[in-house]
mmCIF file of C-alpha atoms in Angstrom:
data_model
loop_
_atom_site.group_PDB
_atom_site.id
_atom_site.type_symbol
_atom_site.label_atom_id
_atom_site.label_comp_id
_atom_site.label_asym_id
_atom_site.label_seq_id
_atom_site.Cartn_x
_atom_site.Cartn_y
_atom_site.Cartn_z
ATOM 1 C CA MET E 1 229.681 204.543 68.730
ATOM 2 C CA THR E 2 229.002 207.989 69.417
ATOM 3 C CA GLU E 3 227.560 208.889 72.816
ATOM 4 C CA VAL E 4 224.212 210.491 72.563
ATOM 5 C CA ARG E 5 223.123 213.198 74.995
ATOM 6 C CA ARG E 6 219.845 213.534 76.450
ATOM 7 C CA ILE E 7 219.034 217.169 76.690
ATOM 8 C CA VAL E 8 216.113 219.020 78.502
ATOM 9 C CA VAL E 9 215.717 222.381 77.024
ATOM 10 C CA ASP E 10 214.651 225.479 78.883
ATOM 11 C CA THR E 11 213.828 227.953 76.070
ATOM 12 C CA ASP E 12 211.801 231.232 75.292
ATOM 13 C CA THR E 13 211.333 229.891 71.915
ATOM 14 C CA GLY E 14 212.601 232.810 69.727
ATOM 15 C CA ILE E 15 214.012 232.431 66.225
ATOM 16 C CA ASP E 16 217.535 231.149 67.178
ATOM 17 C CA ASP E 17 215.734 229.077 69.843
ATOM 18 C CA ALA E 18 214.086 227.390 67.065
ATOM 19 C CA HIS E 19 216.828 227.055 65.116
ATOM 20 C CA THR E 20 218.488 225.234 67.797
ATOM 21 C CA LEU E 21 215.615 222.833 68.443
ATOM 22 C CA LEU E 22 216.055 222.062 64.691
ATOM 23 C CA TYR E 23 219.611 221.663 65.158
ATOM 24 C CA LEU E 24 219.497 219.496 68.159
ATOM 25 C CA ALA E 25 216.908 217.280 66.186
ATOM 26 C CA GLY E 26 219.462 217.062 63.505
ATOM 27 C CA ARG E 27 222.402 215.987 65.651
ATOM 28 C CA ALA E 28 222.799 211.976 65.708
ATOM 29 C CA ASP E 29 224.461 212.630 69.223
ATOM 30 C CA ALA E 30 221.760 214.376 70.542
ATOM 31 C CA GLU E 31 218.189 213.432 72.075
ATOM 32 C CA ILE E 32 215.690 216.101 73.028
ATOM 33 C CA ALA E 33 214.459 214.696 76.389
ATOM 34 C CA ALA E 34 211.950 217.487 77.224
ATOM 35 C CA ILE E 35 211.271 221.067 76.705
ATOM 36 C CA THR E 36 210.072 223.954 79.173
ATOM 37 C CA SER E 37 208.939 227.230 78.240
ATOM 38 C CA VAL E 38 209.832 230.847 79.554
ATOM 39 C CA PHE E 39 209.040 234.204 78.820
ATOM 40 C CA GLY E 40 211.712 236.411 77.023
ATOM 41 C CA ASN E 41 211.769 236.687 73.169
ATOM 42 C CA CYS E 42 208.120 236.511 73.463
ATOM 43 C CA VAL E 43 205.588 236.133 75.872
ATOM 44 C CA GLU E 44 205.507 232.539 77.696
ATOM 45 C CA PRO E 45 202.141 231.538 75.747
ATOM 46 C CA ASP E 46 203.952 232.151 72.714
ATOM 47 C CA ALA E 47 206.986 230.592 73.597
ATOM 48 C CA ALA E 48 204.853 227.260 74.504
ATOM 49 C CA ARG E 49 203.000 227.674 71.021
ATOM 50 C CA ASN E 50 206.361 227.853 69.454
ATOM 51 C CA ILE E 51 207.518 224.744 71.206
ATOM 52 C CA GLY E 52 204.468 223.120 69.922
ATOM 53 C CA TYR E 53 204.859 224.217 66.543
ATOM 54 C CA VAL E 54 208.536 222.989 65.951
ATOM 55 C CA THR E 55 207.898 219.686 67.836
ATOM 56 C CA ARG E 56 204.911 219.021 65.508
ATOM 57 C CA LEU E 57 207.136 220.036 62.474
ATOM 58 C CA LEU E 58 210.010 217.655 63.577
ATOM 59 C CA GLY E 59 207.690 214.810 64.675
ATOM 60 C CA LEU E 60 208.944 215.000 68.114
ATOM 61 C CA ASP E 61 206.826 213.586 70.919
ATOM 62 C CA VAL E 62 208.697 214.571 74.337
ATOM 63 C CA PRO E 63 207.141 216.098 77.690
ATOM 64 C CA ILE E 64 206.699 219.688 77.599
ATOM 65 C CA ALA E 65 205.947 222.021 80.807
ATOM 66 C CA ARG E 66 205.174 225.733 80.913
ATOM 67 C CA GLY E 67 207.115 227.978 82.815
ATOM 68 C CA ALA E 68 207.577 231.426 84.037
ATOM 69 C CA SER E 69 205.901 234.420 82.724
ATOM 70 C CA ALA E 70 207.558 237.213 84.508
ATOM 71 C CA PRO E 71 210.985 237.398 86.169
ATOM 72 C CA LEU E 72 211.441 236.260 89.799
ATOM 73 C CA THR E 73 210.907 240.266 90.873
ATOM 74 C CA GLY E 74 209.816 243.036 88.428
ATOM 75 C CA THR E 75 208.285 242.950 85.061
ATOM 76 C CA ALA E 76 209.248 240.817 82.065
ATOM 77 C CA HIS E 77 211.147 242.771 78.953
ATOM 78 C CA ILE E 78 209.832 240.978 75.864
ATOM 79 C CA ALA E 79 212.059 241.241 72.690
ATOM 80 C CA GLY E 80 209.382 241.444 70.142
ATOM 81 C CA TYR E 81 211.100 243.927 68.106
ATOM 82 C CA VAL E 82 213.915 241.264 67.581
ATOM 83 C CA HIS E 83 212.042 238.257 66.894
ATOM 84 C CA GLY E 84 208.711 239.545 65.862
ATOM 85 C CA LYS E 85 205.771 239.798 68.234
ATOM 86 C CA ASP E 86 205.081 235.856 68.325
ATOM 87 C CA GLY E 87 208.748 234.869 68.593
ATOM 88 C CA LEU E 88 208.852 233.217 65.236
ATOM 89 C CA GLY E 89 208.854 236.579 62.867
ATOM 90 C CA ASP E 90 205.342 237.067 62.524
ATOM 91 C CA VAL E 91 205.140 234.831 59.468
ATOM 92 C CA GLY E 92 201.647 233.685 60.526
ATOM 93 C CA TYR E 93 201.781 230.067 61.511
ATOM 94 C CA GLU E 94 198.974 228.171 63.219
ATOM 95 C CA ARG E 95 200.117 227.637 66.651
ATOM 96 C CA PRO E 96 197.925 225.788 68.953
ATOM 97 C CA LEU E 97 199.291 225.310 72.473
ATOM 98 C CA PRO E 98 200.794 221.806 72.835
ATOM 99 C CA ASP E 99 199.792 219.143 75.378
ATOM 100 C CA VAL E 100 201.858 219.689 78.328
ATOM 101 C CA THR E 101 202.428 217.565 81.370
ATOM 102 C CA GLY E 102 200.591 219.725 83.902
ATOM 103 C CA GLU E 103 203.682 220.376 85.950
ATOM 104 C CA SER E 104 205.301 223.788 86.064
ATOM 105 C CA ALA E 105 208.694 224.137 84.109
ATOM 106 C CA ALA E 106 210.372 224.067 87.609
ATOM 107 C CA GLU E 107 208.573 221.123 88.727
ATOM 108 C CA LEU E 108 209.425 219.218 85.602
ATOM 109 C CA LEU E 109 213.245 219.912 85.843
ATOM 110 C CA VAL E 110 213.501 218.933 89.453
ATOM 111 C CA ARG E 111 211.533 215.304 88.634
ATOM 112 C CA LEU E 112 213.853 214.623 85.582
ATOM 113 C CA GLY E 113 216.841 215.425 87.410
ATOM 114 C CA ARG E 114 215.944 213.302 90.417
ATOM 115 C CA GLU E 115 214.682 210.372 88.088
ATOM 116 C CA HIS E 116 217.417 210.351 85.883
ATOM 117 C CA PRO E 117 220.730 211.601 88.173
ATOM 118 C CA GLY E 118 223.798 212.088 86.046
ATOM 119 C CA GLU E 119 221.944 210.944 82.889
ATOM 120 C CA LEU E 120 220.611 214.187 81.470
ATOM 121 C CA ASP E 121 222.375 217.623 80.126
ATOM 122 C CA LEU E 122 220.005 220.987 80.611
ATOM 123 C CA LEU E 123 220.433 223.492 78.044
ATOM 124 C CA ALA E 124 219.219 226.874 79.180
ATOM 125 C CA LEU E 125 218.493 229.465 76.218
ATOM 126 C CA GLY E 126 216.297 232.130 77.711
ATOM 127 C CA PRO E 127 215.889 234.077 80.999
ATOM 128 C CA LEU E 128 217.056 231.866 83.994
ATOM 129 C CA THR E 129 213.767 232.181 85.917
ATOM 130 C CA ASN E 130 212.707 228.338 85.595
ATOM 131 C CA LEU E 131 215.910 227.591 86.534
ATOM 132 C CA GLY E 132 215.994 229.754 89.692
ATOM 133 C CA LEU E 133 212.420 228.471 90.702
ATOM 134 C CA ALA E 134 213.749 224.826 90.283
ATOM 135 C CA LEU E 135 216.697 225.541 92.819
ATOM 136 C CA ARG E 136 214.051 226.866 95.228
ATOM 137 C CA LEU E 137 212.250 223.400 94.867
ATOM 138 C CA ASP E 138 215.879 221.530 95.034
ATOM 139 C CA PRO E 139 218.983 223.549 96.029
ATOM 140 C CA GLU E 140 220.911 220.720 94.792
ATOM 141 C CA LEU E 141 219.404 220.220 91.375
ATOM 142 C CA PHE E 142 222.215 221.102 89.229
ATOM 143 C CA THR E 143 224.541 218.181 90.900
ATOM 144 C CA ARG E 144 221.666 215.963 89.416
ATOM 145 C CA TYR E 145 222.332 216.713 85.986
ATOM 146 C CA ARG E 146 225.278 215.615 83.736
ATOM 147 C CA SER E 147 226.012 219.249 82.672
ATOM 148 C CA VAL E 148 224.112 222.670 82.789
ATOM 149 C CA VAL E 149 224.927 224.846 79.923
ATOM 150 C CA LEU E 150 223.454 228.291 79.336
ATOM 151 C CA MET E 151 223.278 230.827 76.675
ATOM 152 C CA GLY E 152 224.053 234.093 78.581
ATOM 153 C CA GLY E 153 226.631 236.015 80.390
ATOM 154 C CA SER E 154 229.401 238.169 79.226
ATOM 155 C CA GLY E 155 232.536 236.261 79.788
ATOM 156 C CA PRO E 156 235.201 238.070 81.674
ATOM 157 C CA TYR E 157 235.799 241.810 81.767
ATOM 158 C CA ALA E 158 236.661 242.922 78.313
ATOM 159 C CA PRO E 159 239.774 244.889 77.378
ATOM 160 C CA PRO E 160 239.188 248.848 78.029
ATOM 161 C CA GLY E 161 237.411 250.296 75.134
ATOM 162 C CA THR E 162 235.664 247.047 73.886
ATOM 163 C CA LEU E 163 231.781 247.081 73.914
ATOM 164 C CA LEU E 164 229.710 243.948 74.141
ATOM 165 C CA MET E 165 226.131 243.159 72.899
ATOM 166 C CA VAL E 166 223.345 243.164 75.422
ATOM 167 C CA ASP E 167 223.421 240.223 77.982
ATOM 168 C CA ALA E 168 219.581 239.750 77.526
ATOM 169 C CA ASN E 169 218.965 236.443 79.265
ATOM 170 C CA ILE E 170 220.681 237.739 82.377
ATOM 171 C CA ASN E 171 219.385 241.185 82.336
ATOM 172 C CA ASN E 172 215.908 239.666 81.945
ATOM 173 C CA ASP E 173 216.101 238.174 85.559
ATOM 174 C CA PRO E 174 219.333 238.916 87.272
ATOM 175 C CA GLU E 175 217.949 237.492 90.562
ATOM 176 C CA ALA E 176 217.543 234.099 88.878
ATOM 177 C CA ALA E 177 220.887 234.215 87.138
ATOM 178 C CA GLU E 178 222.495 235.039 90.593
ATOM 179 C CA ALA E 179 220.914 231.913 92.059
ATOM 180 C CA VAL E 180 222.090 229.832 89.264
ATOM 181 C CA PHE E 181 225.869 230.711 89.516
ATOM 182 C CA ALA E 182 225.866 230.334 93.190
ATOM 183 C CA ALA E 183 224.235 226.926 93.291
ATOM 184 C CA PRO E 184 226.318 223.794 93.590
ATOM 185 C CA ARG E 185 226.873 221.578 90.455
ATOM 186 C CA ARG E 186 228.766 219.128 88.686
ATOM 187 C CA GLU E 187 229.475 221.268 85.741
ATOM 188 C CA LEU E 188 228.033 224.731 84.780
ATOM 189 C CA VAL E 189 229.111 226.188 81.363
ATOM 190 C CA MET E 190 228.359 229.755 80.161
ATOM 191 C CA VAL E 191 228.254 230.430 76.399
ATOM 192 C CA GLY E 192 228.287 234.187 76.523
ATOM 193 C CA VAL E 193 227.465 237.081 74.301
ATOM 194 C CA ASN E 194 231.407 237.711 74.140
ATOM 195 C CA VAL E 195 231.421 234.543 72.206
ATOM 196 C CA THR E 196 228.097 234.197 70.365
ATOM 197 C CA ALA E 197 228.068 237.806 68.738
ATOM 198 C CA THR E 198 231.201 236.497 66.978
ATOM 199 C CA THR E 199 229.627 233.174 65.537
ATOM 200 C CA ILE E 200 227.909 234.629 62.352
ATOM 201 C CA LEU E 201 225.624 233.201 59.819
ATOM 202 C CA ASP E 202 226.753 235.373 56.945
ATOM 203 C CA GLU E 203 225.390 235.938 53.371
ATOM 204 C CA VAL E 204 226.847 232.480 52.194
ATOM 205 C CA ALA E 205 225.382 230.460 54.768
ATOM 206 C CA ILE E 206 222.109 232.070 54.581
ATOM 207 C CA GLY E 207 222.238 231.204 50.933
ATOM 208 C CA ALA E 208 222.968 227.757 51.389
ATOM 209 C CA LEU E 209 220.055 227.304 53.922
ATOM 210 C CA ARG E 210 217.743 229.122 51.519
ATOM 211 C CA ALA E 211 218.854 226.656 48.711
ATOM 212 C CA ALA E 212 218.069 223.461 50.757
ATOM 213 C CA SER E 213 214.038 222.131 50.557
ATOM 214 C CA ASN E 214 214.257 221.036 54.061
ATOM 215 C CA ALA E 215 215.541 224.063 55.605
ATOM 216 C CA ARG E 216 212.584 226.005 54.544
ATOM 217 C CA PHE E 217 211.301 226.851 58.038
ATOM 218 C CA ALA E 218 214.737 227.852 59.286
ATOM 219 C CA THR E 219 214.653 230.432 56.606
ATOM 220 C CA GLU E 220 211.022 231.504 56.459
ATOM 221 C CA ILE E 221 211.665 233.004 60.024
ATOM 222 C CA LEU E 222 214.840 234.788 59.441
ATOM 223 C CA ASP E 223 213.489 238.020 58.054
ATOM 224 C CA ALA E 224 212.627 239.621 61.365
ATOM 225 C CA TYR E 225 216.089 238.859 62.812
ATOM 226 C CA LEU E 226 217.847 239.984 59.707
ATOM 227 C CA ASP E 227 216.022 243.368 59.994
ATOM 228 C CA PHE E 228 217.175 243.791 63.709
ATOM 229 C CA TYR E 229 220.718 243.005 63.088
ATOM 230 C CA GLN E 230 221.315 244.804 59.768
ATOM 231 C CA GLU E 231 221.155 247.832 61.986
ATOM 232 C CA GLU E 232 224.197 246.373 64.052
ATOM 233 C CA TRP E 233 226.400 245.698 61.195
ATOM 234 C CA GLY E 234 224.817 247.002 57.877
ATOM 235 C CA ARG E 235 224.537 243.558 56.608
ATOM 236 C CA ARG E 236 221.850 241.016 56.717
ATOM 237 C CA VAL E 237 223.694 238.497 58.659
ATOM 238 C CA ILE E 238 222.818 237.190 62.230
ATOM 239 C CA PRO E 239 224.690 235.743 65.261
ATOM 240 C CA LEU E 240 224.057 232.403 66.290
ATOM 241 C CA HIS E 241 223.558 232.774 70.029
ATOM 242 C CA ASP E 242 221.477 229.893 71.118
ATOM 243 C CA PRO E 243 222.624 227.336 68.457
ATOM 244 C CA LEU E 244 226.353 227.833 69.671
ATOM 245 C CA ALA E 245 225.472 226.992 73.002
ATOM 246 C CA ALA E 246 223.877 223.636 72.051
ATOM 247 C CA GLY E 247 227.275 223.012 69.708
ATOM 248 C CA ILE E 248 229.168 223.479 72.636
ATOM 249 C CA LEU E 249 227.297 220.926 74.756
ATOM 250 C CA LEU E 250 227.628 218.495 72.100
ATOM 251 C CA ASP E 251 231.285 219.243 71.071
ATOM 252 C CA PRO E 252 233.146 221.170 73.656
ATOM 253 C CA GLY E 253 235.697 221.323 70.645
ATOM 254 C CA PHE E 254 233.979 224.171 69.294
ATOM 255 C CA ALA E 255 235.202 226.260 72.071
ATOM 256 C CA THR E 256 238.938 227.006 71.609
ATOM 257 C CA ALA E 257 239.411 229.058 74.824
ATOM 258 C CA TRP E 258 237.941 228.649 78.311
ATOM 259 C CA MET E 259 238.678 230.390 81.581
ATOM 260 C CA GLU E 260 236.932 229.081 85.000
ATOM 261 C CA GLY E 261 236.052 230.948 88.184
ATOM 262 C CA PRO E 262 233.101 232.513 90.070
ATOM 263 C CA VAL E 263 230.751 234.271 88.281
ATOM 264 C CA ASN E 264 228.709 237.236 89.578
ATOM 265 C CA VAL E 265 225.826 239.062 88.199
ATOM 266 C CA ARG E 266 226.792 242.903 88.138
ATOM 267 C CA THR E 267 224.776 246.089 87.213
ATOM 268 C CA ASN E 268 225.908 249.550 86.084
ATOM 269 C CA GLY E 269 222.556 251.098 87.001
ATOM 270 C CA PHE E 270 220.977 250.199 83.534
ATOM 271 C CA MET E 271 221.786 246.830 82.832
ATOM 272 C CA SER E 272 222.818 243.551 84.397
ATOM 273 C CA ARG E 273 225.433 241.125 82.997
ATOM 274 C CA ALA E 274 227.088 237.870 84.331
ATOM 275 C CA ARG E 275 230.496 238.260 84.483
ATOM 276 C CA LEU E 276 233.488 235.928 85.284
ATOM 277 C CA MET E 277 235.377 237.437 88.011
ATOM 278 C CA ARG E 278 238.295 238.012 85.816
ATOM 279 C CA THR E 279 239.883 240.735 83.579
ATOM 280 C CA HIS E 280 240.929 239.593 80.064
ATOM 281 C CA ASP E 281 244.089 238.739 80.862
ATOM 282 C CA GLY E 282 243.143 236.552 84.063
ATOM 283 C CA LEU E 283 243.401 239.006 86.966
ATOM 284 C CA PRO E 284 240.866 239.543 89.636
ATOM 285 C CA PRO E 285 238.699 242.497 89.325
ATOM 286 C CA ALA E 286 239.597 245.751 91.150
ATOM 287 C CA PHE E 287 236.617 245.426 93.520
ATOM 288 C CA PRO E 288 235.264 242.880 96.062
ATOM 289 C CA TYR E 289 233.059 239.934 94.768
ATOM 290 C CA ARG E 290 230.998 237.113 95.879
ATOM 291 C CA ALA E 291 232.439 233.799 96.013
ATOM 292 C CA ALA E 292 230.781 231.255 93.769
ATOM 293 C CA PRO E 293 231.318 227.758 92.724
ATOM 294 C CA PRO E 294 233.598 227.576 89.428
ATOM 295 C CA THR E 295 231.863 228.152 86.119
ATOM 296 C CA LYS E 296 233.409 226.952 82.857
ATOM 297 C CA VAL E 297 233.145 230.267 80.750
ATOM 298 C CA VAL E 298 233.790 230.049 76.895
ATOM 299 C CA THR E 299 236.262 232.799 75.733
ATOM 300 C CA ALA E 300 236.820 231.864 72.276
ATOM 301 C CA VAL E 301 235.244 229.732 69.587
ATOM 302 C CA ASP E 302 236.206 228.223 66.272
ATOM 303 C CA SER E 303 233.103 230.093 64.517
ATOM 304 C CA ALA E 304 233.716 228.988 61.151
ATOM 305 C CA ARG E 305 233.577 225.186 61.921
ATOM 306 C CA PHE E 306 230.394 225.655 63.955
ATOM 307 C CA VAL E 307 228.657 227.465 61.256
ATOM 308 C CA ALA E 308 229.462 225.065 58.721
ATOM 309 C CA ASP E 309 228.311 222.373 61.147
ATOM 310 C CA PHE E 310 225.295 224.268 61.866
ATOM 311 C CA VAL E 311 224.512 224.683 57.998
ATOM 312 C CA ASP E 312 225.384 220.973 57.185
ATOM 313 C CA VAL E 313 222.749 219.702 59.880
ATOM 314 C CA LEU E 314 220.100 222.086 58.906
ATOM 315 C CA THR E 315 220.537 221.347 55.342
ATOM 316 C CA ARG E 316 221.295 217.377 55.499
ATOM 317 C CA GLY E 317 219.737 215.387 52.842
ATOM 318 C CA ASN E 318 219.691 218.046 50.184
#
């Protein structure tokens, strides 16, 4: 019998976040236990509205709590140029605010961890501000979750000459991210841009989604995302950033290589990244770094198998 993972999703509900909720809802081995909102792909009120829209679309009745509208320090950077101003590609959906628990996102994360120790997984898809605030309330928070899987980070240091996609979720709140990687935990998994950028929903896969009557919403919101990424690759294709993190939570076999060790948040003066303190060949970096509990860092994935599963789940029944 397939084990069902009960998952709390912390999300800045943009296009790939919405796809992730669709994917989780379509997997027999996943149950969305609660959802919390955070700024990032859009402003926090829009993230909450988008949670409400997707849960109504799916017929999900789960606890929802609203979270941070800005990082622990500094100002919010909103990626409206990627996901549309409203986070769902500015298609024009009616998106009333959902009913919420009345707790902050951080309070909900703490309460659920204490009420269900070892039973829930926490999937973080946006800036880590809510998690950072929750750790202030309960420094042992991550020991109460079965696992914490986050979409963010940049993996180990890449071979010289290699360029990486922006590590947006970490860059949006490096202080919160540093607290997350320093916290005690059962298991913390980092699914970074080093692997998500290689997991591409290509023209064939997008065509399969467009042909499926029950994937209408998934494709209606794609155009803004495709408009952005066509300037990266010259093709109307997209990376499956957040869905890949959900896939690896449910099926670690989607990851074909891992490294484990301390993760630090580093800045070059312009941008912050979360890095495993190892070079691409497993050596320590050439500078001092902070000790931290080990994080499992994904370094390679079976992109083809994951993309096929993602398309199958979102088109199932056609």
